[in-house]
Each structure stands twice: as C-alpha cells, then as structure tokens.
PDB file of C-alpha atoms in Angstrom:
ATOM      1  CA  UNK A1340    -114.719  68.382 138.606  1.00  0.00           C
ATOM      2  CA  UNK A1341    -117.414  68.777 141.314  1.00  0.00           C
ATOM      3  CA  UNK A1342    -120.638  70.700 140.974  1.00  0.00           C
ATOM      4  CA  UNK A1343    -119.252  73.975 142.472  1.00  0.00           C
ATOM      5  CA  UNK A1344    -121.881  76.208 140.697  1.00  0.00           C
ATOM      6  CA  UNK A1345    -125.444  76.484 140.955  1.00  0.00           C
ATOM      7  CA  UNK A1346    -127.409  77.653 137.843  1.00  0.00           C
ATOM      8  CA  UNK A1347    -130.795  79.030 138.752  1.00  0.00           C
ATOM      9  CA  UNK A1348    -132.738  78.959 135.447  1.00  0.00           C
ATOM     10  CA  UNK A1349    -135.856  77.781 133.761  1.00  0.00           C
ATOM     11  CA  UNK A1350    -135.847  74.814 131.323  1.00  0.00           C
ATOM     12  CA  UNK A1351    -137.360  76.541 128.421  1.00  0.00           C
ATOM     13  CA  UNK A1352    -135.637  79.942 128.923  1.00  0.00           C
ATOM     14  CA  UNK A1353    -133.201  81.147 126.209  1.00  0.00           C
ATOM     15  CA  UNK A1354    -131.336  83.006 128.697  1.00  0.00           C
ATOM     16  CA  UNK A1355    -130.736  79.839 130.840  1.00  0.00           C
ATOM     17  CA  UNK A1356    -129.864  77.987 127.651  1.00  0.00           C
ATOM     18  CA  UNK A1357    -127.151  80.350 126.587  1.00  0.00           C
ATOM     19  CA  UNK A1358    -125.603  80.065 129.988  1.00  0.00           C
ATOM     20  CA  UNK A1359    -125.717  76.362 129.797  1.00  0.00           C
ATOM     21  CA  UNK A1360    -123.985  76.434 126.507  1.00  0.00           C
ATOM     22  CA  UNK A1361    -121.232  78.677 127.977  1.00  0.00           C
ATOM     23  CA  UNK A1362    -120.955  76.217 130.910  1.00  0.00           C
ATOM     24  CA  UNK A1363    -120.701  73.193 128.533  1.00  0.00           C
ATOM     25  CA  UNK A1364    -118.076  74.906 126.400  1.00  0.00           C
ATOM     26  CA  UNK A1365    -115.995  75.732 129.633  1.00  0.00           C
ATOM     27  CA  UNK A1366    -116.524  72.259 130.874  1.00  0.00           C
ATOM     28  CA  UNK A1367    -117.947  73.657 134.237  1.00  0.00           C
ATOM     29  CA  UNK A1368    -120.153  71.110 136.101  1.00  0.00           C
ATOM     30  CA  UNK A1369    -123.182  72.806 137.806  1.00  0.00           C
ATOM     31  CA  UNK A1370    -126.310  72.058 139.799  1.00  0.00           C
ATOM     32  CA  UNK A1371    -129.316  72.920 137.800  1.00  0.00           C
ATOM     33  CA  UNK A1372    -132.114  74.585 139.992  1.00  0.00           C
ATOM     34  CA  UNK A1373    -135.348  75.657 138.448  1.00  0.00           C
ATOM     35  CA  UNK A1374    -136.664  79.189 138.902  1.00  0.00           C
ATOM     36  CA  UNK A1375    -138.657  81.588 136.711  1.00  0.00           C
ATOM     37  CA  UNK A1376    -136.457  84.629 136.687  1.00  0.00           C
ATOM     38  CA  UNK A1377    -134.140  85.253 133.679  1.00  0.00           C
ATOM     39  CA  UNK A1378    -130.336  85.557 133.495  1.00  0.00           C
ATOM     40  CA  UNK A1379    -127.910  88.122 131.972  1.00  0.00           C
ATOM     41  CA  UNK A1380    -125.232  88.249 129.643  1.00  0.00           C
ATOM     42  CA  UNK A1381    -122.925  89.264 132.562  1.00  0.00           C
ATOM     43  CA  UNK A1382    -122.888  85.680 133.678  1.00  0.00           C
ATOM     44  CA  UNK A1383    -121.282  84.586 130.518  1.00  0.00           C
ATOM     45  CA  UNK A1384    -118.579  87.282 130.780  1.00  0.00           C
ATOM     46  CA  UNK A1385    -117.947  86.167 134.354  1.00  0.00           C
ATOM     47  CA  UNK A1386    -117.538  82.518 133.284  1.00  0.00           C
ATOM     48  CA  UNK A1387    -115.078  83.868 130.551  1.00  0.00           C
ATOM     49  CA  UNK A1388    -113.131  85.693 133.331  1.00  0.00           C
ATOM     50  CA  UNK A1389    -113.003  82.836 135.823  1.00  0.00           C
ATOM     51  CA  UNK A1390    -112.133  80.201 133.133  1.00  0.00           C
ATOM     52  CA  UNK A1391    -110.488  81.879 130.064  1.00  0.00           C
ATOM     53  CA  UNK A1392    -110.135  78.740 127.936  1.00  0.00           C
ATOM     54  CA  UNK A1393    -111.787  78.396 125.506  1.00  0.00           C
ATOM     55  CA  UNK A1394    -112.666  82.038 125.330  1.00  0.00           C
ATOM     56  CA  UNK A1395    -116.164  83.358 124.607  1.00  0.00           C
ATOM     57  CA  UNK A1396    -114.932  86.842 123.535  1.00  0.00           C
ATOM     58  CA  UNK A1397    -112.489  87.626 120.852  1.00  0.00           C
ATOM     59  CA  UNK A1398    -109.064  89.064 121.748  1.00  0.00           C
ATOM     60  CA  UNK A1399    -109.113  92.408 119.974  1.00  0.00           C
ATOM     61  CA  UNK A1400    -111.090  95.327 121.109  1.00  0.00           C
ATOM     62  CA  UNK A1401    -113.093  95.787 117.603  1.00  0.00           C
ATOM     63  CA  UNK A1402    -114.184  92.256 117.433  1.00  0.00           C
ATOM     64  CA  UNK A1403    -115.034  92.356 121.184  1.00  0.00           C
ATOM     65  CA  UNK A1404    -117.138  95.486 120.651  1.00  0.00           C
ATOM     66  CA  UNK A1405    -118.805  93.899 117.543  1.00  0.00           C
ATOM     67  CA  UNK A1406    -119.534  90.750 119.774  1.00  0.00           C
ATOM     68  CA  UNK A1407    -121.150  92.841 122.441  1.00  0.00           C
ATOM     69  CA  UNK A1408    -123.106  94.770 119.885  1.00  0.00           C
ATOM     70  CA  UNK A1409    -124.490  91.705 118.342  1.00  0.00           C
ATOM     71  CA  UNK A1410    -125.300  89.908 121.705  1.00  0.00           C
ATOM     72  CA  UNK A1411    -126.932  93.127 122.961  1.00  0.00           C
ATOM     73  CA  UNK A1412    -129.011  93.620 119.788  1.00  0.00           C
ATOM     74  CA  UNK A1413    -130.215  89.926 120.171  1.00  0.00           C
ATOM     75  CA  UNK A1414    -131.145  90.281 123.728  1.00  0.00           C
ATOM     76  CA  UNK A1415    -132.711  93.717 123.401  1.00  0.00           C
ATOM     77  CA  UNK A1416    -134.282  93.640 119.900  1.00  0.00           C
ATOM     78  CA  UNK A1417    -135.533  89.920 119.652  1.00  0.00           C
ATOM     79  CA  UNK A1418    -135.747  88.218 122.978  1.00  0.00           C
ATOM     80  CA  UNK A1419    -138.173  90.503 124.696  1.00  0.00           C
ATOM     81  CA  UNK A1420    -140.662  89.712 121.961  1.00  0.00           C
ATOM     82  CA  UNK A1421    -140.290  85.990 122.551  1.00  0.00           C
ATOM     83  CA  UNK A1422    -141.165  85.998 126.115  1.00  0.00           C
ATOM     84  CA  UNK A1423    -144.770  85.190 127.044  1.00  0.00           C
ATOM     85  CA  UNK A1424    -145.621  88.138 129.153  1.00  0.00           C
ATOM     86  CA  UNK A1425    -149.311  87.985 130.306  1.00  0.00           C
ATOM     87  CA  UNK A1426    -149.622  91.718 130.978  1.00  0.00           C
ATOM     88  CA  UNK A1427    -148.189  92.422 127.462  1.00  0.00           C
ATOM     89  CA  UNK A1428    -150.396  89.812 125.812  1.00  0.00           C
ATOM     90  CA  UNK A1429    -153.336  91.480 127.430  1.00  0.00           C
ATOM     91  CA  UNK A1430    -151.994  95.142 126.572  1.00  0.00           C
ATOM     92  CA  UNK A1431    -151.775  94.204 122.782  1.00  0.00           C
ATOM     93  CA  UNK A1432    -155.156  92.614 122.645  1.00  0.00           C
ATOM     94  CA  UNK A1433    -154.937  88.871 123.218  1.00  0.00           C
ATOM     95  CA  UNK A1434    -152.814  85.890 122.111  1.00  0.00           C
ATOM     96  CA  UNK A1435    -153.363  86.277 118.313  1.00  0.00           C
ATOM     97  CA  UNK A1436    -152.423  90.001 118.289  1.00  0.00           C
ATOM     98  CA  UNK A1437    -149.525  89.298 120.570  1.00  0.00           C
ATOM     99  CA  UNK A1438    -148.230  86.796 118.073  1.00  0.00           C
ATOM    100  CA  UNK A1439    -148.629  89.246 115.176  1.00  0.00           C
ATOM    101  CA  UNK A1440    -146.946  91.892 117.197  1.00  0.00           C
ATOM    102  CA  UNK A1441    -144.055  89.640 118.291  1.00  0.00           C
ATOM    103  CA  UNK A1442    -143.517  88.317 114.766  1.00  0.00           C
ATOM    104  CA  UNK A1443    -143.219  91.903 113.462  1.00  0.00           C
ATOM    105  CA  UNK A1444    -140.595  92.827 116.060  1.00  0.00           C
ATOM    106  CA  UNK A1445    -138.658  89.632 115.750  1.00  0.00           C
ATOM    107  CA  UNK A1446    -138.419  90.234 111.907  1.00  0.00           C
ATOM    108  CA  UNK A1447    -137.161  93.707 112.577  1.00  0.00           C
ATOM    109  CA  UNK A1448    -134.624  92.446 115.044  1.00  0.00           C
ATOM    110  CA  UNK A1449    -133.456  89.627 112.748  1.00  0.00           C
ATOM    111  CA  UNK A1450    -133.110  91.958 109.782  1.00  0.00           C
ATOM    112  CA  UNK A1451    -130.734  94.293 111.756  1.00  0.00           C
ATOM    113  CA  UNK A1452    -128.742  91.238 112.986  1.00  0.00           C
ATOM    114  CA  UNK A1453    -128.495  89.871 109.452  1.00  0.00           C
ATOM    115  CA  UNK A1454    -126.871  93.203 108.352  1.00  0.00           C
ATOM    116  CA  UNK A1455    -124.529  93.207 111.318  1.00  0.00           C
ATOM    117  CA  UNK A1456    -123.368  89.620 110.526  1.00  0.00           C
ATOM    118  CA  UNK A1457    -122.284  90.496 106.932  1.00  0.00           C
ATOM    119  CA  UNK A1458    -119.015  91.805 107.953  1.00  0.00           C
ATOM    120  CA  UNK A1459    -118.177  89.600 110.984  1.00  0.00           C
ATOM    121  CA  UNK A1460    -119.405  86.113 110.329  1.00  0.00           C
ATOM    122  CA  UNK A1461    -117.699  82.951 109.307  1.00  0.00           C
ATOM    123  CA  UNK A1462    -119.138  79.615 110.613  1.00  0.00           C
ATOM    124  CA  UNK A1463    -120.191  81.617 113.698  1.00  0.00           C
ATOM    125  CA  UNK A1464    -121.193  85.225 114.286  1.00  0.00           C
ATOM    126  CA  UNK A1465    -117.578  86.351 114.724  1.00  0.00           C
ATOM    127  CA  UNK A1466    -115.398  84.387 112.278  1.00  0.00           C
ATOM    128  CA  UNK A1467    -115.216  80.754 113.155  1.00  0.00           C
ATOM    129  CA  UNK A1468    -114.961  80.850 116.977  1.00  0.00           C
ATOM    130  CA  UNK A1469    -118.175  80.475 119.159  1.00  0.00           C
ATOM    131  CA  UNK A1470    -118.641  83.747 120.998  1.00  0.00           C
ATOM    132  CA  UNK A1471    -121.255  85.264 123.385  1.00  0.00           C
ATOM    133  CA  UNK A1472    -122.948  86.447 120.265  1.00  0.00           C
ATOM    134  CA  UNK A1473    -123.602  82.874 119.111  1.00  0.00           C
ATOM    135  CA  UNK A1474    -124.681  81.946 122.656  1.00  0.00           C
ATOM    136  CA  UNK A1475    -127.296  84.645 122.375  1.00  0.00           C
ATOM    137  CA  UNK A1476    -128.245  84.081 118.821  1.00  0.00           C
ATOM    138  CA  UNK A1477    -129.031  80.441 118.724  1.00  0.00           C
ATOM    139  CA  UNK A1478    -131.575  80.238 121.385  1.00  0.00           C
ATOM    140  CA  UNK A1479    -133.492  83.098 119.888  1.00  0.00           C
ATOM    141  CA  UNK A1480    -133.295  81.599 116.442  1.00  0.00           C
ATOM    142  CA  UNK A1481    -134.475  78.293 117.952  1.00  0.00           C
ATOM    143  CA  UNK A1482    -137.456  80.086 119.631  1.00  0.00           C
ATOM    144  CA  UNK A1483    -138.426  81.900 116.421  1.00  0.00           C
ATOM    145  CA  UNK A1484    -138.444  78.772 114.254  1.00  0.00           C
ATOM    146  CA  UNK A1485    -139.876  76.350 116.882  1.00  0.00           C
ATOM    147  CA  UNK A1486    -142.297  78.520 118.976  1.00  0.00           C
ATOM    148  CA  UNK A1487    -143.209  81.156 116.518  1.00  0.00           C
ATOM    149  CA  UNK A1488    -142.862  79.311 113.107  1.00  0.00           C
ATOM    150  CA  UNK A1489    -140.963  82.317 111.674  1.00  0.00           C
ATOM    151  CA  UNK A1490    -139.810  81.993 108.118  1.00  0.00           C
ATOM    152  CA  UNK A1491    -135.930  82.559 108.516  1.00  0.00           C
ATOM    153  CA  UNK A1492    -135.212  82.065 104.819  1.00  0.00           C
ATOM    154  CA  UNK A1493    -134.662  85.803 104.478  1.00  0.00           C
ATOM    155  CA  UNK A1494    -131.871  85.609 107.003  1.00  0.00           C
ATOM    156  CA  UNK A1495    -129.428  83.249 105.224  1.00  0.00           C
ATOM    157  CA  UNK A1496    -126.478  84.184 107.072  1.00  0.00           C
ATOM    158  CA  UNK A1497    -127.953  84.002 110.490  1.00  0.00           C
ATOM    159  CA  UNK A1498    -129.610  80.545 109.480  1.00  0.00           C
ATOM    160  CA  UNK A1499    -126.257  79.123 108.397  1.00  0.00           C
ATOM    161  CA  UNK A1500    -124.651  80.216 111.697  1.00  0.00           C
ATOM    162  CA  UNK A1501    -127.394  78.919 113.913  1.00  0.00           C
ATOM    163  CA  UNK A1502    -127.653  75.602 111.998  1.00  0.00           C
ATOM    164  CA  UNK A1503    -123.741  75.244 112.321  1.00  0.00           C
ATOM    165  CA  UNK A1504    -123.873  75.910 116.054  1.00  0.00           C
ATOM    166  CA  UNK A1505    -126.789  73.622 116.754  1.00  0.00           C
ATOM    167  CA  UNK A1506    -124.563  70.756 115.452  1.00  0.00           C
ATOM    168  CA  UNK A1507    -122.003  71.656 118.062  1.00  0.00           C
ATOM    169  CA  UNK A1508    -121.988  69.476 121.316  1.00  0.00           C
ATOM    170  CA  UNK A1509    -122.372  72.394 123.790  1.00  0.00           C
ATOM    171  CA  UNK A1510    -125.426  73.701 121.949  1.00  0.00           C
ATOM    172  CA  UNK A1511    -127.122  70.368 121.210  1.00  0.00           C
ATOM    173  CA  UNK A1512    -126.460  68.855 124.559  1.00  0.00           C
ATOM    174  CA  UNK A1513    -128.055  71.724 126.378  1.00  0.00           C
ATOM    175  CA  UNK A1514    -130.960  72.276 123.905  1.00  0.00           C
ATOM    176  CA  UNK A1515    -134.210  72.610 125.840  1.00  0.00           C
ATOM    177  CA  UNK A1516    -137.169  70.601 124.786  1.00  0.00           C
ATOM    178  CA  UNK A1517    -139.323  71.935 121.976  1.00  0.00           C
ATOM    179  CA  UNK A1518    -142.722  73.171 123.335  1.00  0.00           C
TER     180      UNK A1518
END
C-alpha cells in the first residue's frame, strides 16, 4: 500500500501515538510529518469509517457509548495534566508545583477510569478487543509511569490492560522514545 496519508504529529505526543496505533492496526501506511499541534479522537473514528476492519469501536450502542465515555474521560481528565504547558507551569508556581498539581489530577482521573473499567474490561478496556479507549489509555498510562513516575499499583485493572496492550505489535511498534 502506498503512503496515501500524511500524519502531522509530534514524536512524544500521546495524541500522535494513539493515532499511530490505529494506523498500525488498520495496516494503513502514512507519511510522518513533525508538528507541535495535538490531534483528536475524531481522527481514529475517521480511520474506522474509511477502513472498518479491524474495528476500533464495538458494534452495540451500549458498548460504543462506554468506549466513547472512557476515551473522553482519558483525554479530558488525564491528558491535559500531562502536557507541559509553560503558561500553566508559570500559573501554578513553577515546575515542582506543576508536577504536584499534575500528579493530583492524574490520580483523580485514573481513579475514575479504574471504576469505569470494572464493568467493561477483559484483556482490553472493552472486553478483549482493542478499541479507541485502549488507544487513549495506553499513551496516558505510559506517560504517567515514565514521565511522572506515578505509582499505578492502586489501578490494577488499568495496569493489567495497559501492560497487555503494550505487548501488542501496533502499540509496541509505534511507542515513542521515553524521555
């Protein structure tokens, strides 16, 4: 397959990583162009619509809604606090205060996600199939562990899912360098 798509992303961006995972799952070749802007969940749903196999969303409406709820919780309750934002760092009182503040909110988000996963998980967020929720979860889990040194032992379901997914080729082959 030729490289028909261009992915504008950043090498350490969790947003870029989750889209790269979706592209790898779909077997879509792309040209990687570095930029600093972030990407959206809409791109993954677009990929699912133009290439439905393998699906990134469950078939039934209830599981689709739960997948979206998990994905949106991850990108709104955890991801914003992992982005290094100079005005925000300055606003909260410097690097050390920002790290404390970010850790507090990452834990709050992870606690909510852990509860949500209790009635949906298997090996992945929604049963045993990789969905958009996993594509959102794994990069934020990876950032929390590797950038913020968050102790994730209190999130056993999330940890089990993330560790399972990180062993899958689309996740491992697109994983950004640890910084």
